[in-house]
XYZ file of C-alpha atoms in Angstrom:
625
model
C -29.701 35.908 23.996
C -28.439 32.941 22.461
C -24.321 32.487 21.872
C -24.621 33.282 18.142
C -26.348 36.433 18.802
C -23.766 37.410 21.784
C -20.830 36.665 19.659
C -22.470 38.792 16.787
C -23.089 41.331 19.038
C -19.294 41.504 20.411
C -17.988 41.520 16.545
C -19.846 44.379 15.926
C -18.931 46.212 19.447
C -15.312 45.632 18.425
C -15.746 46.543 14.380
C -17.301 49.934 16.080
C -14.518 50.212 18.584
C -12.072 49.765 15.713
C -13.966 52.042 13.375
C -13.978 54.596 16.284
C -10.014 54.269 17.144
C -9.368 54.692 13.403
C -11.624 58.073 13.013
C -9.786 59.336 16.236
C -6.214 58.539 15.001
C -7.305 60.062 11.394
C -9.128 63.614 13.693
C -5.281 63.473 15.496
C -3.502 63.131 12.156
C -5.724 66.322 10.687
C -4.982 68.206 14.228
C -0.862 67.441 13.768
C -1.306 68.552 9.962
C -3.037 71.398 11.280
C -0.992 72.705 13.085
C 2.549 71.692 10.533
C 0.604 74.054 8.381
C 0.487 76.595 11.102
C 3.908 76.451 11.570
C 5.216 76.498 7.861
C 2.926 79.573 7.892
C 4.721 80.829 10.479
C 8.291 80.690 8.777
C 7.187 81.833 5.621
C 5.558 84.941 7.293
C 8.925 85.319 9.128
C 10.954 84.442 5.323
C 8.951 87.341 3.427
C 9.506 90.073 6.565
C 13.411 89.025 6.107
C 13.266 89.748 2.584
C 11.519 93.132 2.956
C 14.772 94.293 4.892
C 16.876 92.942 2.302
C 18.727 95.535 0.624
C 17.266 96.057 -3.507
C 19.338 93.686 -5.722
C 22.480 94.430 -7.066
C 22.840 95.694 -10.570
C 22.037 93.590 -13.648
C 19.441 92.438 -11.362
C 20.372 89.432 -9.982
C 18.805 88.593 -6.568
C 20.477 88.450 -3.417
C 21.908 85.168 -2.158
C 19.282 84.919 0.599
C 16.426 85.775 -2.199
C 17.730 82.931 -4.457
C 17.737 80.484 -1.192
C 14.251 81.639 -0.794
C 12.754 81.740 -3.893
C 13.799 77.568 -5.134
C 11.113 75.495 -3.837
C 11.927 71.641 -3.499
C 10.397 69.275 -6.348
C 8.740 67.157 -4.130
C 8.257 67.715 0.048
C 10.398 65.556 2.388
C 8.707 62.392 4.264
C 7.370 63.120 7.916
C 9.690 62.798 10.475
C 7.891 60.995 13.410
C 10.261 61.674 15.826
C 12.336 64.763 16.639
C 15.954 65.211 17.458
C 15.893 64.317 20.809
C 13.777 61.062 20.323
C 16.537 60.096 17.272
C 19.024 60.640 19.634
C 18.046 58.566 22.363
C 17.858 55.747 19.612
C 21.361 56.316 18.201
C 22.313 55.960 21.955
C 20.016 52.994 22.725
C 21.759 50.173 20.032
C 25.306 51.758 20.543
C 27.127 48.873 21.276
C 30.664 48.488 22.010
C 30.832 44.117 21.487
C 30.029 42.571 18.697
C 26.681 43.001 17.291
C 24.788 42.023 14.537
C 24.059 44.832 11.553
C 19.811 44.941 11.321
C 19.641 48.144 9.318
C 18.873 51.598 9.742
C 16.506 53.928 11.190
C 13.727 55.334 9.483
C 12.098 58.384 10.262
C 10.861 60.268 7.294
C 13.826 59.472 5.457
C 16.680 56.987 6.230
C 19.204 57.666 8.550
C 22.341 56.056 7.744
C 24.503 57.263 10.912
C 21.812 55.954 13.207
C 22.404 51.948 12.890
C 19.923 49.498 14.304
C 22.125 46.106 15.867
C 21.335 43.279 18.287
C 24.404 42.419 20.139
C 25.809 38.928 19.717
C 25.957 38.163 23.044
C 22.115 39.204 23.897
C 20.949 36.710 20.669
C 21.051 33.869 23.476
C 17.634 35.911 25.652
C 15.721 34.704 21.635
C 13.735 36.416 19.528
C 10.630 36.774 17.409
C 10.776 37.533 13.770
C 7.270 38.424 12.770
C 4.738 39.329 9.991
C 2.617 38.913 7.416
C 3.231 37.439 4.513
C 5.757 38.746 1.769
C 6.851 41.348 3.893
C 10.563 40.085 4.053
C 10.665 37.450 7.288
C 12.475 35.153 5.478
C 15.253 37.689 4.504
C 15.163 39.097 7.721
C 15.610 35.187 8.932
C 19.036 35.187 6.210
C 19.977 38.574 7.190
C 20.837 36.859 10.740
C 21.760 33.775 10.019
C 24.426 35.236 7.497
C 26.277 37.558 10.543
C 26.076 34.464 13.311
C 27.789 32.477 11.035
C 30.357 35.018 10.277
C 30.789 35.528 13.884
C 31.421 31.779 14.373
C 27.984 31.133 15.624
C 26.575 27.931 14.224
C 22.755 28.313 13.236
C 20.072 26.001 12.486
C 17.345 26.489 10.517
C 14.029 24.575 8.928
C 14.340 25.491 5.036
C 10.218 25.545 4.329
C 9.891 27.080 1.153
C 13.416 25.826 -0.209
C 14.508 29.698 0.196
C 17.326 29.792 2.874
C 19.403 26.950 0.005
C 20.795 29.991 -1.261
C 22.721 30.704 1.817
C 24.990 28.265 0.041
C 26.094 30.323 -3.046
C 26.814 34.396 -3.520
C 24.521 36.769 -4.184
C 23.960 38.941 -7.417
C 24.276 42.374 -7.473
C 22.057 44.889 -9.262
C 21.101 48.441 -10.142
C 18.687 48.544 -8.055
C 19.803 46.094 -4.478
C 23.242 48.207 -4.273
C 20.727 51.727 -4.711
C 19.256 50.129 -1.244
C 22.314 49.069 0.674
C 23.984 52.336 -0.420
C 20.635 54.318 0.976
C 21.377 52.744 4.275
C 25.062 52.435 5.030
C 25.793 49.364 4.239
C 29.033 48.294 2.120
C 27.389 44.925 0.083
C 29.578 42.420 -1.091
C 28.407 39.111 -2.434
C 29.331 36.006 -0.290
C 28.489 32.678 0.437
C 28.333 30.192 4.118
C 29.580 26.567 4.946
C 25.690 25.361 4.789
C 25.068 21.603 5.738
C 21.650 20.436 4.007
C 19.506 17.961 6.613
C 16.156 15.877 5.737
C 13.782 14.249 7.603
C 14.557 10.683 7.668
C 16.110 10.777 4.174
C 12.363 12.399 2.893
C 13.941 15.119 0.747
C 17.544 16.161 -0.025
C 20.176 16.205 2.453
C 21.680 14.106 5.187
C 19.172 12.069 7.071
C 17.689 13.188 10.352
C 16.585 10.218 12.253
C 15.263 10.182 15.874
C 14.320 6.790 18.439
C 10.363 6.841 19.725
C 12.430 6.380 22.949
C 14.149 9.549 22.720
C 11.039 11.262 21.331
C 9.296 10.345 24.509
C 5.682 9.924 25.081
C 5.109 13.525 26.240
C 6.315 14.461 22.340
C 4.653 11.643 20.380
C 1.160 12.225 22.308
C 1.312 15.916 20.800
C 1.600 14.379 17.323
C -1.010 11.901 17.347
C -3.240 14.197 18.910
C -4.134 12.442 22.188
C -5.749 13.344 24.723
C -5.238 13.333 28.617
C -6.067 9.805 29.415
C -3.656 8.613 25.815
C -1.376 10.514 27.184
C -0.843 8.966 30.326
C -1.620 5.386 29.036
C 1.133 6.216 26.275
C 3.269 6.796 29.518
C 2.704 4.040 31.099
C 3.896 1.922 27.914
C 7.276 3.491 27.667
C 7.466 2.739 31.304
C 7.084 -0.827 30.585
C 9.219 -1.000 27.725
C 11.941 0.464 29.545
C 11.458 -1.148 32.736
C 11.631 -4.745 30.899
C 14.768 -3.742 28.431
C 12.293 -3.117 25.504
C 14.416 -0.445 22.890
C 11.656 1.096 21.175
C 13.327 2.111 17.875
C 10.926 2.903 15.624
C 6.640 2.738 15.468
C 6.975 -1.469 14.440
C 8.298 -1.299 18.228
C 5.731 0.795 19.552
C 3.058 -1.287 17.777
C 4.561 -4.658 19.078
C 4.403 -3.475 22.458
C 0.747 -2.010 22.627
C -0.326 -5.003 21.143
C 1.285 -7.291 23.574
C 0.084 -5.137 26.857
C -3.551 -5.621 25.864
C -3.204 -9.502 24.527
C -3.516 -12.327 26.273
C 0.140 -13.069 27.259
C 0.943 -9.597 28.360
C -2.143 -7.911 29.724
C -1.144 -9.219 33.417
C 2.066 -7.957 33.580
C 0.706 -4.134 34.450
C -2.122 -5.054 36.546
C -0.054 -3.754 39.279
C 0.258 -0.932 37.584
C -3.082 0.152 36.523
C -3.484 -1.798 32.761
C -4.387 -0.644 29.998
C -7.865 -0.141 28.376
C -8.535 -1.547 24.908
C -10.338 1.172 23.784
C -7.385 3.500 24.389
C -4.784 1.436 22.596
C -7.303 0.796 19.949
C -7.254 4.642 19.422
C -3.784 4.776 19.838
C -2.822 2.479 17.422
C -5.167 4.161 14.725
C -3.547 6.914 15.216
C -0.121 5.468 14.435
C -1.105 3.857 11.130
C -2.101 7.401 10.303
C 0.851 8.902 11.609
C 3.131 6.158 9.514
C 0.981 7.132 6.451
C 2.318 10.959 6.413
C 6.149 9.418 6.213
C 6.840 8.882 10.027
C 8.489 5.603 9.734
C 11.244 7.026 7.744
C 11.761 9.192 10.238
C 12.003 7.319 13.271
C 14.509 4.324 13.619
C 18.559 4.210 13.466
C 21.173 5.866 13.467
C 20.118 8.702 15.794
C 21.454 11.790 15.053
C 23.838 13.251 18.053
C 22.582 16.947 17.929
C 26.214 17.819 18.366
C 26.401 18.052 14.703
C 24.446 21.101 14.662
C 27.217 22.968 16.776
C 29.904 22.978 14.334
C 32.469 25.596 12.979
C 34.085 25.578 9.480
C 37.665 25.201 9.194
C 37.772 29.185 8.467
C 36.275 29.564 12.101
C 32.731 30.404 10.237
C 29.455 28.518 11.892
C 28.204 25.897 9.847
C 24.468 26.667 8.564
C 22.332 23.344 8.960
C 19.280 23.661 6.800
C 16.571 21.209 7.399
C 14.564 20.577 3.890
C 10.946 20.058 5.233
C 9.125 19.760 1.740
C 5.179 19.480 2.240
C 5.043 20.770 5.702
C 1.523 21.811 5.421
C 0.656 18.295 4.871
C 2.947 16.947 8.098
C 2.836 20.502 10.482
C 3.190 18.423 14.093
C 6.039 15.964 13.194
C 7.972 19.205 11.783
C 7.093 21.072 14.566
C 7.261 18.578 17.311
C 11.034 17.268 15.539
C 12.247 20.778 16.032
C 11.010 20.864 19.651
C 12.419 17.161 20.032
C 15.620 18.638 18.745
C 15.939 21.797 21.113
C 14.426 19.396 24.546
C 17.929 17.068 23.101
C 20.685 20.135 22.935
C 18.945 21.374 26.687
C 19.655 17.361 28.019
C 22.917 17.191 26.302
C 24.865 20.096 27.014
C 26.844 21.613 29.822
C 25.816 24.981 31.608
C 27.842 27.620 30.482
C 26.253 29.980 31.586
C 26.395 33.896 29.574
C 28.578 33.693 26.864
C 29.804 36.425 25.122
C 28.340 34.613 21.782
C 26.046 31.562 21.892
C 27.007 28.011 20.327
C 23.807 27.449 18.159
C 21.518 30.227 17.316
C 17.693 27.928 15.999
C 15.711 29.273 14.351
C 11.593 28.030 14.422
C 10.373 28.984 11.457
C 6.277 28.136 11.205
C 6.257 28.291 14.773
C 2.258 28.836 15.178
C 2.685 24.924 13.949
C 4.317 24.175 17.294
C 1.727 25.183 19.150
C -1.460 24.593 17.201
C -3.770 22.007 19.569
C -1.236 21.792 22.144
C -1.585 20.398 25.916
C -0.691 22.520 28.912
C 1.990 19.651 29.802
C 3.118 20.604 26.413
C 3.150 23.893 26.678
C 5.057 23.897 30.062
C 7.713 21.620 28.327
C 8.220 24.297 25.574
C 8.005 27.339 28.150
C 10.906 25.275 30.384
C 13.277 24.748 27.434
C 12.851 28.097 26.392
C 13.840 29.725 29.851
C 16.456 26.988 31.035
C 18.231 26.760 27.319
C 19.882 29.981 27.413
C 22.294 28.583 29.862
C 23.415 26.134 27.523
C 24.828 28.501 25.146
C 21.822 28.230 22.815
C 19.101 30.733 21.422
C 15.961 30.265 20.094
C 14.121 32.695 17.337
C 10.627 32.120 16.194
C 9.630 32.728 13.064
C 5.709 33.288 12.543
C 2.855 35.227 10.932
C 1.820 37.571 14.307
C 2.706 37.702 17.989
C -0.680 36.027 19.406
C 0.859 32.838 17.187
C 2.945 32.165 20.257
C 2.035 31.954 24.088
C 2.316 34.642 26.590
C 4.107 32.780 28.983
C 7.104 32.167 25.983
C 6.539 35.684 24.561
C 7.588 37.115 27.602
C 11.170 35.403 27.385
C 12.125 36.594 24.231
C 14.525 39.271 24.427
C 14.435 40.639 20.496
C 11.855 41.398 18.338
C 11.514 42.384 14.512
C 7.961 42.741 13.874
C 7.413 43.315 9.626
C 4.422 44.576 8.535
C 1.072 43.615 10.067
C -2.447 43.993 8.519
C -5.701 44.747 9.842
C -8.502 43.958 7.366
C -10.959 42.049 9.775
C -11.841 42.952 13.457
C -9.740 39.769 14.819
C -6.984 41.284 12.908
C -7.481 44.762 14.332
C -7.978 43.069 17.929
C -4.636 41.506 17.216
C -2.685 44.707 15.831
C -3.904 46.231 19.277
C -2.231 43.570 21.488
C 0.515 43.851 19.900
C 1.383 47.282 20.194
C 0.646 46.819 23.830
C 3.445 44.401 23.900
C 5.982 47.506 22.933
C 7.605 49.846 25.086
C 6.555 53.705 24.885
C 7.737 55.651 21.602
C 7.637 58.226 19.337
C 5.662 56.034 17.029
C 1.584 56.105 16.444
C 2.704 52.147 16.048
C -1.123 50.935 15.148
C -0.849 52.973 12.489
C 2.899 52.508 11.548
C 2.494 48.605 11.773
C 0.151 48.367 8.361
C 2.227 51.083 6.450
C 5.611 49.447 6.958
C 7.054 48.306 3.573
C 8.760 45.083 2.303
C 11.707 44.794 4.344
C 10.911 47.195 7.089
C 10.567 46.238 10.783
C 9.530 47.781 14.234
C 12.582 46.986 16.525
C 13.719 46.553 19.903
C 15.640 44.421 21.387
C 18.184 43.696 24.621
C 20.831 46.012 25.095
C 24.103 44.937 26.390
C 23.068 46.096 30.175
C 20.126 43.449 29.998
C 17.339 46.423 29.268
C 15.137 46.955 26.090
C 16.330 49.220 23.428
C 13.913 52.028 21.990
C 11.988 51.060 19.676
C 12.739 52.153 15.885
C 11.943 52.274 12.518
C 14.443 49.932 10.632
C 15.014 49.602 7.272
C 16.632 46.033 7.096
C 19.959 45.225 5.229
C 19.989 42.883 2.448
C 21.842 39.459 2.676
C 25.095 38.575 0.899
C 24.166 35.721 0.038
C 21.565 34.554 -2.785
C 17.978 35.254 -2.360
C 17.101 32.813 -4.284
C 17.305 28.694 -4.165
C 20.779 27.385 -5.004
C 21.124 24.920 -8.129
C 19.752 21.384 -7.117
C 22.996 20.656 -8.305
C 24.637 22.436 -6.442
C 22.661 20.897 -3.571
C 22.966 17.480 -4.282
C 26.902 17.926 -4.622
C 27.137 19.275 -0.966
C 24.967 16.716 0.234
C 27.024 14.201 -1.015
C 30.653 15.593 -0.277
C 29.193 15.813 3.546
C 31.274 13.881 6.315
C 27.978 12.846 7.906
C 26.725 11.093 5.192
C 28.915 7.809 6.201
C 27.449 7.979 9.586
C 23.901 9.194 9.273
C 23.045 7.842 5.711
C 22.113 4.547 6.064
C 19.679 2.733 8.268
C 20.051 0.653 11.022
C 17.770 -2.362 11.973
C 19.262 -3.650 15.085
C 17.066 -5.781 17.781
C 14.631 -4.136 19.535
C 11.161 -4.557 21.189
C 9.514 -6.196 18.152
C 11.917 -8.429 17.340
C 12.232 -9.187 21.604
C 8.877 -9.684 21.534
C 8.767 -11.729 18.741
C 11.201 -13.992 19.882
C 9.399 -13.878 23.821
C 6.174 -14.954 22.259
C 7.434 -17.546 20.158
C 9.383 -18.799 23.052
C 6.119 -18.930 25.160
C 4.131 -20.334 22.315
C 6.839 -23.234 21.825
C 6.432 -23.745 25.698
C 2.853 -23.872 25.873
C 3.436 -26.311 23.002
C 5.559 -28.156 24.600
C 3.328 -27.849 28.376
C 0.456 -29.298 26.006
C 2.723 -32.174 24.103
C 3.657 -33.560 27.762
C -0.030 -33.388 28.983
C -1.371 -34.913 25.981
C 1.679 -37.465 26.952
C 0.683 -37.691 30.586
C -3.015 -38.122 29.730
C -2.121 -40.850 27.096
C -0.071 -42.573 29.815
C -2.793 -42.525 32.050
C -5.111 -43.919 29.628
C -2.457 -46.764 28.378
C -1.950 -47.736 31.888
C -5.927 -47.736 32.787
C -5.924 -49.973 29.764
C -3.043 -52.638 30.990
C -5.016 -52.296 34.550
C -8.145 -53.645 32.782
C -6.168 -56.249 30.484
C -4.384 -57.090 33.885
C -7.262 -58.147 35.454
C -9.060 -59.290 32.737
C -6.393 -61.946 32.472
C -6.175 -62.619 36.283
C -9.635 -63.397 35.736
C -9.367 -65.652 32.880
C -6.591 -67.606 34.510
C -8.855 -68.106 37.530
C -11.652 -69.104 35.419
C -9.012 -71.749 34.116
C -7.792 -73.006 37.127
C -11.315 -73.636 38.468
C -12.424 -75.384 35.113
C -9.172 -77.259 35.451
C -9.772 -78.338 39.250
C -13.759 -79.181 38.561
C -12.134 -81.521 35.444
C -9.672 -83.199 37.448
C -11.981 -83.398 40.273
C -14.410 -85.302 38.257
C -12.191 -87.602 36.640
C -10.762 -88.484 40.011
C -14.233 -88.867 41.620
C -14.904 -91.623 38.858
C -11.603 -93.545 39.167
C -12.136 -94.038 42.947
C -15.404 -95.272 42.654
C -14.177 -98.362 40.393
C -12.750 -100.951 42.013
C -9.344 -102.453 40.910
C -9.926 -105.396 39.690
C -12.684 -103.342 37.324
C -9.879 -101.455 35.944
C -8.824 -103.576 33.721
C -12.571 -103.486 32.517
C -12.752 -99.132 31.582
C -13.040 -98.451 28.209
C -10.253 -97.354 26.164
C -10.918 -93.405 26.378
C -10.785 -93.738 30.347
C -7.915 -95.430 30.443
C -6.736 -92.649 27.964
C -8.337 -90.069 29.907
C -6.590 -91.092 33.501
C -3.102 -91.767 32.119
C -0.273 -89.096 33.209
C 0.298 -87.928 30.037
C -3.735 -87.383 28.745
C -3.698 -84.952 32.101
C -0.823 -82.960 30.914
C -2.510 -82.615 27.714
C -5.380 -81.669 28.907
C -3.555 -78.934 31.083
C -1.617 -77.429 28.113
C -4.862 -77.343 25.932
C -6.826 -75.324 28.533
C -4.068 -72.990 28.868
C -3.683 -72.088 25.359
C -7.397 -71.879 25.076
C -7.532 -69.337 27.802
C -4.107 -67.761 26.710
C -3.067 -67.863 30.600
C 0.127 -68.921 30.806
C 1.489 -69.399 34.586
C 3.981 -66.491 35.275
C 7.071 -67.752 36.950
């Protein structure tokens, strides 16, 4: 059987199982309704018996009060209550808190029960949490509700404003009849309020104080996740970081990293990694191409200096309320890796920079990781291991993390196991995969009086299934909760108000302008220029040495030629002088008077001196002193 056939058979089996489960649930519901109808019939029969035993009507034909009470039928039936009185009491006790708490809402048991509040102890918000639910079920409003109450309690908040809705935190909400009716129904004394808000942007792309990070600070593991590198390429990138750190080459931006990569596979630098295994040109080519694509997504603006000091996210306002830091991330769908990995870098940097503080009465910062599925998509094992370790250990640094996503299956099991609070909005089960995910989600909840597989699909907007970690560190009972309304605006703040807040930020002076100091790109350019100059000087010296050798060789030839010519001139001179002397001796003295005038001239001392000078001049061989 082919793989496709097996897959289709599995899907058909899952569909059949889901259908069977649905039929079973319907049958159970029918039985329950029949039992309820029988109970109503029993109550009605008992009431009829009691009515028959009542005395007759009083004069004037009016019925007795009891008869009048039984004769009045309700205008509409009350919603069915899935929980009995004991379960309601257990939930009331499970959410009783002695210390400060975040008020989530009120229990729903058919009707809303305002006297049964559902809350999270603030001390437990550093045990992390999950806010999940389908699109449009109220996750963003839940995030806003939590952020407002944390800030009011003096806890700093960081959140990514993916859709721009959270900017309303800086603006008081507007009351309406519908809003006030809802808040009265759950026992919320609603008043409008705004909260201290700081706006940030990735590298200045968008409105807000620019957040930048250096390549060195980002590290090879997170960068490999962003670039989508395989294990071999990730290992090679780690080697490049090691080399740069060992050689004092600051990696501040993408240009620095590209320069180091190019240098290490070039003629000048490839020998420097021979003892460490070296780099493959093919691997470096892949990394360079991915860096170019990454830069095209706008990453050039994010990497550089000044690098943000993550302590700025831990501030409180002058009135003691925590500052809510909102990161504007327009177009996050176009660059999900940069967005999600930046947030992970921020968590890792907070973890590495903060001291151990143990369990506090309230955390220093609660970090909301919206669109969390982007973080874990296509993540390597090493990356997931780092996420799990960070989430597990950052609690002791006073940091709480809430993941916000559509379904719990978006978050790996090892991460889910670290989460203490869960606010689960409606889940939809339109496909076999959805039904499977729904059953998997239900299986992770403690036992409760709810049929969660059904309840999770019928929750209204602004309702959620909640379970949290109580003050003793134990899970609270599962509670169907109608959530409170945020007090700030649920619509975005006006653009002018955001621009004014950014312009007035004290952080703009420190982080508003890019700094471009000497780093790997400039250092390697200087090093290569120096190497080129040295090579040119060496080449010139070699050329001079060659020219000097040639010149000396030619001089030697000239000297040899001169010596040869000198010897030849001397020999010719000696020959002429010998011949002249021989002729002179062969004649007698008596005949000397008979010599011709020419012989007399040639034989004279003056003539011999002149001949010597002429011969010397002809050969250019002056006798050296």
